[in-house]
Amino acid sequence: MNTLLKIIKFQLHDILRSKWLIIYCLFFLLLSYGLLSFSADMSKVLVSLMNVSLIIIPLVSVVFGTIYLYNNKDYIIFMLTQPIKRRTLYLGLYLGLALPLVLSYVFGIGVPILFFIKDSEINFGALAYLIIAGIFQTIIFTGLSFLISTVNENRMMGLGLSIFFWLFFSAVYDGIFLLLLQSFQDYSLEKFSIAFSMLNPIDLARIFIILKLDVSALMGYTGAVFQKFFNNNLGIIISLFSLLIWSLIPLLIGKLKFSKKDF
Amino acid sequence: MILIKKLYKKFAQLEALINVDIEFPDGALSYLVGPNGSGKTTLIKSILGLVKPTSGEIIVDGIKLNGNYEYKENIGYMPQTAHFPENLTVEEIFKMIKNLRSRKKFYDEELIESFELKKEMNKRLKNLSGGTRQKVNAAIAFLFNPKILILDEPTAGLDPVSSGILKDKIIKEKQSGKTIIFTSHILSELEELAENVIFLLEGKVYYKGSLEHLVEKTNCVNLERAIASIMSGAAA
Ligand SMILES: Nc1ncnc2c1ncn2[C@@H]1O[C@H](COP(=O)(O)OP(=O)(O)O)[C@@H](O)[C@H]1O
Ligand SMILES: [Mg+2]
């Protein structure tokens, strides 16, 4: 077995004992189950799941990831005294955390749906999009959290920054955007707003799902612009591609910083 | 052979190592001495790739370090303070590390025996006493029978009996031809064994060479006096 797989295995062994991971999984299980028992309308359920997921996944991934890396500092130093490439260790730690988070989410959301829906009313396409978006949120915000704790020696500072980024992308960003739209109403801001939402991974994920669901009431301004500019399919591809870039950039910068860091 | 060439390391404002030029010859026991904060650990960590030099070169067995890691196969390292994955038990960490370095087929478990670590195997690392942590730390460093042993203040946290066990082990490994680097801020440990003494002060090398030569040069009776004499000279 190669070293990367070994590291992932050690991490899984450790993290699967964590009560936080179980709570996280239970949360989605109960949420999914609860929504399904209250409403028979599958697309309403999916929209509610989307709204909650896009708040909770980034929050948990970024905070959990930051704390996780600080808590594993001794383990990291220990591993680095062994014949292991720094990049391999970083990737191993990252996958060892992102994987169980993704699995908890998919399991939590998916199991109640499979049990509840017996007939063909289930919109598998939209469900798949919701799950893909959730996976991207986990990957992106775990990557971001690793970058944050790699460059900040100070734990409180790192944790503060993580929460700041989450608040920023999930709330502040939209506020700034609306403010800009209002102050510059005379100009055509459509192209600008496309660029603006590409810079926010949470907004991107929302657009990605909404374009698939094709519910115009939920498009929001940026969703509508995406639809207008690209039509649904191209919009989906572009948001997917942007999410991919978002998955790679914090991870790669973090890996680079990690390779040059003093321990 | 470990060659250090013009090694310079700056942390934020602080110059921890200033143009250090030394070598650790094969099969020799080198003794790196200096007061607390003189840069011993920083030098050792640079050799292990934990600290990245600001400039200069480190060459281990002919290979210049530049983010490579394979050379660590041949190094047993005992850090000054043990860094462990705290949730594991003693048994699990030995298993883990053997699993990681599965290419090695021979394990030197002598220290596990002589430190009587067998009875600690089921305890979690975070619950061990400071001395027992150091014992585990030492046992891991010697486990893979490495060609090079780097021991950073190894006897600091150990009781006299364990410290004696470790010193005997170091002497034994030395006799079997290992290259050993040993740091200390206490001057009388194992000094009689050292073929190569390096005295570090505020990041600079103040002396390198044999113990006899140092004693001769400073006209002092032993290493402790000789170093005190260098330090007062450096302060003046
Ligand atoms: N990661 C670091 N960041 C900033 N300063 C450091 C770091 N590591 C060591 N130092 C400083 O470098 C100097 C040398 O430390 P060290 O190598 O640990 O000395 P020694 O092992 O000889 O006691 C000290 O002043 C110490 O505070
Ligand atoms: Mg030290």
mmCIF file of N, CA and C and ligand atoms in Angstrom, chain A residues 262-263, chain B residues 11-12 14-16 34-43 45 51 80 152-153 200, ligand 1:
data_model
loop_
_atom_site.group_PDB
_atom_site.id
_atom_site.type_symbol
_atom_site.label_atom_id
_atom_site.label_comp_id
_atom_site.label_asym_id
_atom_site.label_seq_id
_atom_site.Cartn_x
_atom_site.Cartn_y
_atom_site.Cartn_z
ATOM 1 N N ASP A 262 7.974 25.991 8.601
ATOM 2 C CA ASP A 262 8.862 25.488 9.660
ATOM 3 C C ASP A 262 8.037 24.830 10.745
ATOM 4 N N PHE A 263 8.502 23.674 11.202
ATOM 5 C CA PHE A 263 7.776 22.989 12.278
ATOM 6 C C PHE A 263 8.635 22.899 13.535
ATOM 7 N N PHE B 11 14.206 33.471 11.788
ATOM 8 C CA PHE B 11 12.769 33.392 12.109
ATOM 9 C C PHE B 11 12.285 34.822 12.310
ATOM 10 N N ALA B 12 11.365 35.286 11.516
ATOM 11 C CA ALA B 12 10.871 36.664 11.645
ATOM 12 C C ALA B 12 12.057 37.620 11.880
ATOM 13 N N LEU B 14 14.457 37.062 14.310
ATOM 14 C CA LEU B 14 15.566 36.449 15.027
ATOM 15 C C LEU B 14 16.466 35.584 14.149
ATOM 16 N N GLU B 15 17.768 35.832 14.241
ATOM 17 C CA GLU B 15 18.724 34.988 13.518
ATOM 18 C C GLU B 15 19.072 33.802 14.405
ATOM 19 N N ALA B 16 18.540 32.630 14.052
ATOM 20 C CA ALA B 16 18.744 31.453 14.908
ATOM 21 C C ALA B 16 20.038 30.731 14.555
ATOM 22 N N GLY B 34 25.750 23.854 23.668
ATOM 23 C CA GLY B 34 25.453 25.280 23.675
ATOM 24 C C GLY B 34 24.357 25.546 24.673
ATOM 25 N N PRO B 35 24.307 26.764 25.194
ATOM 26 C CA PRO B 35 23.251 27.087 26.155
ATOM 27 C C PRO B 35 21.864 27.068 25.509
ATOM 28 N N ASN B 36 20.821 27.141 26.299
ATOM 29 C CA ASN B 36 19.463 27.177 25.753
ATOM 30 C C ASN B 36 19.305 28.354 24.791
ATOM 31 N N GLY B 37 18.668 28.083 23.684
ATOM 32 C CA GLY B 37 18.419 29.147 22.719
ATOM 33 C C GLY B 37 19.587 29.415 21.787
ATOM 34 N N SER B 38 20.611 28.553 21.812
ATOM 35 C CA SER B 38 21.767 28.830 20.960
ATOM 36 C C SER B 38 21.569 28.323 19.527
ATOM 37 N N GLY B 39 20.518 27.553 19.300
ATOM 38 C CA GLY B 39 20.231 27.125 17.930
ATOM 39 C C GLY B 39 20.442 25.639 17.664
ATOM 40 N N LYS B 40 20.681 24.864 18.711
ATOM 41 C CA LYS B 40 20.934 23.430 18.526
ATOM 42 C C LYS B 40 19.737 22.735 17.867
ATOM 43 N N THR B 41 18.549 22.960 18.456
ATOM 44 C CA THR B 41 17.360 22.292 17.921
ATOM 45 C C THR B 41 17.058 22.767 16.500
ATOM 46 N N THR B 42 17.267 24.050 16.255
ATOM 47 C CA THR B 42 17.024 24.572 14.908
ATOM 48 C C THR B 42 17.938 23.890 13.888
ATOM 49 N N LEU B 43 19.197 23.684 14.274
ATOM 50 C CA LEU B 43 20.148 23.017 13.382
ATOM 51 C C LEU B 43 19.702 21.577 13.102
ATOM 52 N N LYS B 45 16.690 20.307 13.448
ATOM 53 C CA LYS B 45 15.439 20.289 12.670
ATOM 54 C C LYS B 45 15.683 20.620 11.210
ATOM 55 N N VAL B 51 12.654 22.310 9.637
ATOM 56 C CA VAL B 51 12.857 23.751 9.500
ATOM 57 C C VAL B 51 13.521 23.981 8.143
ATOM 58 N N GLN B 80 13.634 16.770 21.076
ATOM 59 C CA GLN B 80 13.770 17.255 22.441
ATOM 60 C C GLN B 80 12.465 17.065 23.210
ATOM 61 N N ASP B 152 18.267 14.812 20.355
ATOM 62 C CA ASP B 152 18.242 16.203 20.826
ATOM 63 C C ASP B 152 17.974 16.223 22.332
ATOM 64 N N GLU B 153 18.988 16.494 23.093
ATOM 65 C CA GLU B 153 18.920 16.482 24.563
ATOM 66 C C GLU B 153 18.192 15.228 25.072
ATOM 67 N N LEU B 200 28.053 25.872 20.046
ATOM 68 C CA LEU B 200 27.190 26.841 19.373
ATOM 69 C C LEU B 200 26.771 27.890 20.395
HETATM 70 N N1 LIG C 1 9.609 28.317 14.984
HETATM 71 C C1 LIG C 1 10.283 29.339 15.556
HETATM 72 N N2 LIG C 1 9.859 30.605 15.393
HETATM 73 C C2 LIG C 1 10.548 31.626 15.945
HETATM 74 N N3 LIG C 1 11.643 31.498 16.676
HETATM 75 C C3 LIG C 1 12.121 30.264 16.881
HETATM 76 C C4 LIG C 1 11.460 29.120 16.347
HETATM 77 N N4 LIG C 1 12.170 28.017 16.699
HETATM 78 C C5 LIG C 1 13.206 28.464 17.449
HETATM 79 N N5 LIG C 1 13.176 29.810 17.560
HETATM 80 C C6 LIG C 1 14.182 30.624 18.260
HETATM 81 O O1 LIG C 1 15.461 30.311 17.768
HETATM 82 C C7 LIG C 1 16.426 30.343 18.810
HETATM 83 C C8 LIG C 1 17.154 29.021 18.875
HETATM 84 O O2 LIG C 1 16.278 28.045 19.406
HETATM 85 P P1 LIG C 1 16.663 26.515 19.526
HETATM 86 O O3 LIG C 1 17.207 26.072 18.224
HETATM 87 O O4 LIG C 1 15.467 25.812 20.036
HETATM 88 O O5 LIG C 1 17.807 26.539 20.631
HETATM 89 P P2 LIG C 1 18.364 25.363 21.533
HETATM 90 O O6 LIG C 1 17.852 24.070 21.016
HETATM 91 O O7 LIG C 1 19.842 25.494 21.410
HETATM 92 O O8 LIG C 1 17.912 25.641 22.927
HETATM 93 C C9 LIG C 1 15.667 30.668 20.079
HETATM 94 O O9 LIG C 1 15.821 32.043 20.346
HETATM 95 C C10 LIG C 1 14.241 30.336 19.754
HETATM 96 O O10 LIG C 1 13.357 31.143 20.473
#
